[in-house]
Amino acid sequence: MVLNIVVVGVGGQGILTLSKILGACAVEAGVKALVAETHGMSQRGGSVIVHVRVGNDVYAPTVPLHEAHVMVALEMLEGARYLNYVNPEFSLSIVNDKVLRPSIPGTKVPEKETILKAIKSHSALTVVVNASEEAIRLGNPAGANMFMLGFLVRLLEFLGLPMQDCCTDKLPHPNTDLGKANTAIFKRGLMEASALLKGVKEGKVTELPWLKEGLLQN
Amino acid sequence: MLGNEAIARGALEGGMGLAAAYPGTPSSEIVESLLKVKDKLGIYVEWSVNEKVAFEVSYAAAISGVKSLVAMKHVGLNVAADPLMSSAYTGVRESFVIVTADDPSMWSSQNEQDNRLYGVHAYIPVFEPSDPGEAKELCKFAFEFSSKVKHPVILRTTTRLSHTRGPVTLGTIPRLTTRGEFIRKKEYVLTPSNARKDREAMLTRWEKITNEVNSVPFNRIEGDGRNLVIASGIAYAYVKETVVSGKVGDGWKILKLSTPYPVPRKLLLKALESVEKVLIVEELEPVVEKEVKAILYEEGITVELHGKDLIGLPYEMSHERIYNALKLFTEGRKPRALTTSNAKEALPIPPRPPTFCPGCPYRPLFYTIRRYLNRKKLSYVAAGDIGCYALAHNPPYNLQDVIINMGGSIGTANGFAHVLDSIILAIIGDSTFFHTGIPPLVNAVWHGTPIVVIILDNEITAMTGHQPSPATRGAGATENYVPLESVVKGLGVNFVEVIDPFDVTQVEDTLNKAIEHASRQREPAVIVARRKCALSALRSLRRAGIKLPLFKVDLSKCIKCGTCYNAFACPAIYPDKEGRAHIDPELCVGCGACTQVCPVNAIMPVDHSDTYKLQKGLIEKFWR
């Protein structure tokens, strides 16, 4: 089994930080993981995709088209841009309720509802989360990535990889106000995923056939 | 561990005592991670001024008996190609590992040249790992190999390997030798008569090397079947995963290669036993393919052979390319798409090219230059260079008409000035200027060439991840600092002015003066625009625990002109449906540059009490 995750968004949203912690903690939980990053331009406001692959049968760093189990979109337009990685039969799209306008003169951005409709039509299940809003509320305006990290960690724990402690230790800016905010935002992400997993356990969420307890356990 | 970190670790386990590099994506993290441990281990590690110098620093260590590494991106090896060729002639006394990080698909480069061909060109063996874990082992092995054959070796990595994190098993780091001894030998003095002898000695070493690669443990035959796939480097990872997945049936034999050049002949012949068809999979150029074809001809073997005809030439490997090629190979026809997503709702997504960060000193600079050129209706050519500022080529600034290579801005400006009647601007960053910008500026002084050179001095090599440049002041870099204006004056430039790019009036006035000076005096004029890279300034501010001010738009004043979000184009400013500007608190870094461009002064700090004024003065120190 290989769990394929793509994390997409805009350079500067902390996508590398999120993916780095996720990959490292998956390895510490005893499973093979590869994280393929985009560098150079990635902090310069461009479109960014990071591939995270977890499972002992993984060899190649990138996710095959239409084979992402999970897409995490820190920004909606970017979520819509990378829909060729998701699959309407099994993909879970976790979308931050945030649209960032590309700063090119005269750019027309589609309506939020239109973007969301496109994402929904390509995914088996789409969950919209207020990661940015929560991050601002909890004290780190640039902390939406911590929310998404929390969401993914709870998901991977459900699949059998204990990694919450490892991640908590690795959150950026420890022992500062920013670090405290990060922990709080991370926990909000965990909670949000718990709500989804409750639905799975109760048999109410049936769109994700791969989302089974202990799937990634050795 | 990141692939590049794994390479650094492998070098230490291989006994490396010295490393040098010039930063370049995707190679930068190799020496970056070595710098972090240099004091602890007592080794010498430096960012050099360019790849040629880095190469020579590292080469000198190797011929003095200190195991060394030099790292660079693929195009960096073009800069270092001169000493590269010579190093194969002289050979080395101790390990010399040349890491070239190639960039298939050009994620962050001007081309996707395949540097395995430098191995062919220079008679240097090439090693190529398939994942981060192997990169560590292979780098360590490359040190042993180089030491054994007394010859430089190339370790070729690619973006997907350098920038992929994966599990790496750590070994032990031996005692590292950092002091050498130089033994005088004619071999190191490449006068024609010595070089001829070196050439012959090199060919003898090469014979030994072509034999040695047969016993490199990273080359191996896997599985058994009538179909043989020869896969080199990261292509192996894709082939392996596709074969293991069972999507392409069974009966596959794989020859995994970690030495694409020279190809291990004996191992290849063994792999070919009872094989009907061969497919060669490698990224970019058909290096292994041509080698294998030559060997088959020499050995008199006829077998059906495919490679680039099924895989295709440009860009990085993908699951889809491998799957399609393997299907074509076995079934002779293209397969149907792996999964058919019922592509509903095809939404046109506006492009999002990278852009200047909020707070970037280059935004007000390019905004002002653009406005100045438009207003004056000047005919101009803007010769650009390699760095973040290349992004000014994009709208709304449209400022950089030629970008070809490091230092190319001033070089091509020299030529344009002699054949065009336009104003010639050369735009170059501090690190790039020190890299290869100095000789063409000397050329302009020497020949009295009227050009205006704008050196963007953010005191750091920004695009590649904030490595220090000779222009970096203060902690974090070496203590020494080379002021750009002194260098430029020393070269004989008479017009040199240092400006703050955040001061739009100063930018415009100075540009005007420089253009007049260059045209009247028929000589180059240089403007140094100095303000720290926003990312590094913000990092220091964050470390100091200073809260950044937020800015807002007074909506009652906003006239919906769009100057701030269309012409100035800060990503933190966006229009609402009516066209009024808003500032996104998630993106705003409180630099305040936008307050200057609003024609009705509608942009202001959220908190403009006295505390803000005090804080502003304090914050400004971090930017200057």
Short mmCIF file of N, CA, C and O in Angstrom, two decimals, chain A residues 7-8 21 26 31 36 40 59 68 80 84 90 101 109 117 128 133 135 150 152 179-180 182 203 206-207 215:
data_model
loop_
_atom_site.label_atom_id
_atom_site.label_comp_id
_atom_site.label_asym_id
_atom_site.label_seq_id
_atom_site.Cartn_x
_atom_site.Cartn_y
_atom_site.Cartn_z
N VAL A 7 0.16 18.17 -1.66
CA VAL A 7 -0.10 19.39 -0.89
C VAL A 7 0.14 20.54 -1.85
O VAL A 7 1.24 20.69 -2.38
N VAL A 8 -0.90 21.34 -2.09
CA VAL A 8 -0.76 22.42 -3.07
C VAL A 8 -1.13 23.76 -2.44
O VAL A 8 -1.81 23.82 -1.43
N ILE A 21 7.76 18.06 7.95
CA ILE A 21 7.42 17.49 9.27
C ILE A 21 6.63 16.19 9.08
O ILE A 21 6.91 15.18 9.70
N ALA A 26 6.43 10.40 9.61
CA ALA A 26 5.98 9.12 9.06
C ALA A 26 7.13 8.12 9.11
O ALA A 26 6.95 6.96 9.48
N VAL A 31 7.55 3.74 8.74
CA VAL A 31 7.14 3.40 7.38
C VAL A 31 7.98 4.21 6.41
O VAL A 31 8.53 5.26 6.76
N ALA A 36 8.53 14.89 -2.24
CA ALA A 36 9.17 15.59 -3.36
C ALA A 36 8.76 17.05 -3.32
O ALA A 36 7.59 17.40 -3.48
N GLY A 40 13.43 26.78 -4.96
CA GLY A 40 13.80 27.91 -5.82
C GLY A 40 12.73 28.95 -5.84
O GLY A 40 12.78 29.95 -5.14
N TYR A 59 8.71 3.76 -4.37
CA TYR A 59 10.06 3.89 -4.93
C TYR A 59 10.26 5.27 -5.54
O TYR A 59 11.26 5.92 -5.34
N ALA A 68 -3.91 10.44 -6.37
CA ALA A 68 -3.78 11.00 -5.02
C ALA A 68 -4.96 10.57 -4.17
O ALA A 68 -6.11 10.73 -4.57
N ALA A 80 -7.82 23.80 -7.55
CA ALA A 80 -8.43 23.56 -8.85
C ALA A 80 -7.39 23.33 -9.93
O ALA A 80 -7.61 22.60 -10.89
N ASN A 84 -5.81 17.29 -11.83
CA ASN A 84 -5.41 16.09 -12.58
C ASN A 84 -4.71 15.06 -11.69
O ASN A 84 -4.43 13.95 -12.13
N PHE A 90 -12.07 8.09 -5.48
CA PHE A 90 -11.56 7.86 -4.12
C PHE A 90 -10.85 9.02 -3.46
O PHE A 90 -10.41 8.91 -2.32
N ARG A 101 -5.59 36.04 -5.01
CA ARG A 101 -5.58 36.49 -6.40
C ARG A 101 -4.13 36.55 -6.90
O ARG A 101 -3.29 37.17 -6.26
N VAL A 109 -10.42 36.39 -11.26
CA VAL A 109 -10.48 35.16 -10.49
C VAL A 109 -11.90 34.63 -10.50
O VAL A 109 -12.85 35.38 -10.25
N LYS A 117 -16.97 24.07 -6.84
CA LYS A 117 -17.78 23.13 -7.61
C LYS A 117 -16.87 22.24 -8.45
O LYS A 117 -17.06 21.02 -8.54
N VAL A 128 -14.21 21.46 3.21
CA VAL A 128 -13.72 22.84 3.24
C VAL A 128 -13.43 23.22 4.69
O VAL A 128 -14.27 23.01 5.57
N GLU A 133 -8.56 31.40 8.58
CA GLU A 133 -9.33 32.15 9.57
C GLU A 133 -8.92 31.73 10.99
O GLU A 133 -8.69 32.57 11.86
N ALA A 135 -6.16 30.31 11.87
CA ALA A 135 -4.76 30.67 12.12
C ALA A 135 -4.67 32.12 12.58
O ALA A 135 -3.95 32.45 13.52
N GLY A 150 -2.11 19.31 11.14
CA GLY A 150 -2.90 18.63 12.16
C GLY A 150 -3.92 17.69 11.54
O GLY A 150 -4.08 16.55 11.96
N LEU A 152 -3.83 16.21 8.59
CA LEU A 152 -3.17 15.05 7.98
C LEU A 152 -2.64 14.08 9.05
O LEU A 152 -2.71 12.86 8.87
N GLY A 179 5.16 30.02 18.38
CA GLY A 179 5.17 28.58 18.57
C GLY A 179 3.90 28.12 19.28
O GLY A 179 3.30 27.10 18.92
N LYS A 180 3.49 28.89 20.28
CA LYS A 180 2.26 28.55 21.02
C LYS A 180 1.06 28.60 20.07
O LYS A 180 0.18 27.75 20.11
N ASN A 182 1.17 28.18 16.87
CA ASN A 182 1.27 27.03 15.96
C ASN A 182 0.67 25.77 16.58
O ASN A 182 -0.05 25.02 15.93
N GLY A 203 -19.81 4.88 9.89
CA GLY A 203 -20.33 4.40 8.60
C GLY A 203 -21.10 5.46 7.82
O GLY A 203 -21.78 5.15 6.85
N THR A 206 -18.71 7.25 3.38
CA THR A 206 -18.42 6.01 2.65
C THR A 206 -17.69 6.25 1.34
O THR A 206 -17.42 5.33 0.59
N GLU A 207 -17.36 7.52 1.08
CA GLU A 207 -16.77 7.86 -0.22
C GLU A 207 -15.31 7.46 -0.36
O GLU A 207 -14.75 7.48 -1.46
N LEU A 215 -4.59 0.81 8.24
CA LEU A 215 -4.21 0.42 6.87
C LEU A 215 -2.69 0.45 6.65
O LEU A 215 -2.14 -0.39 5.95
#
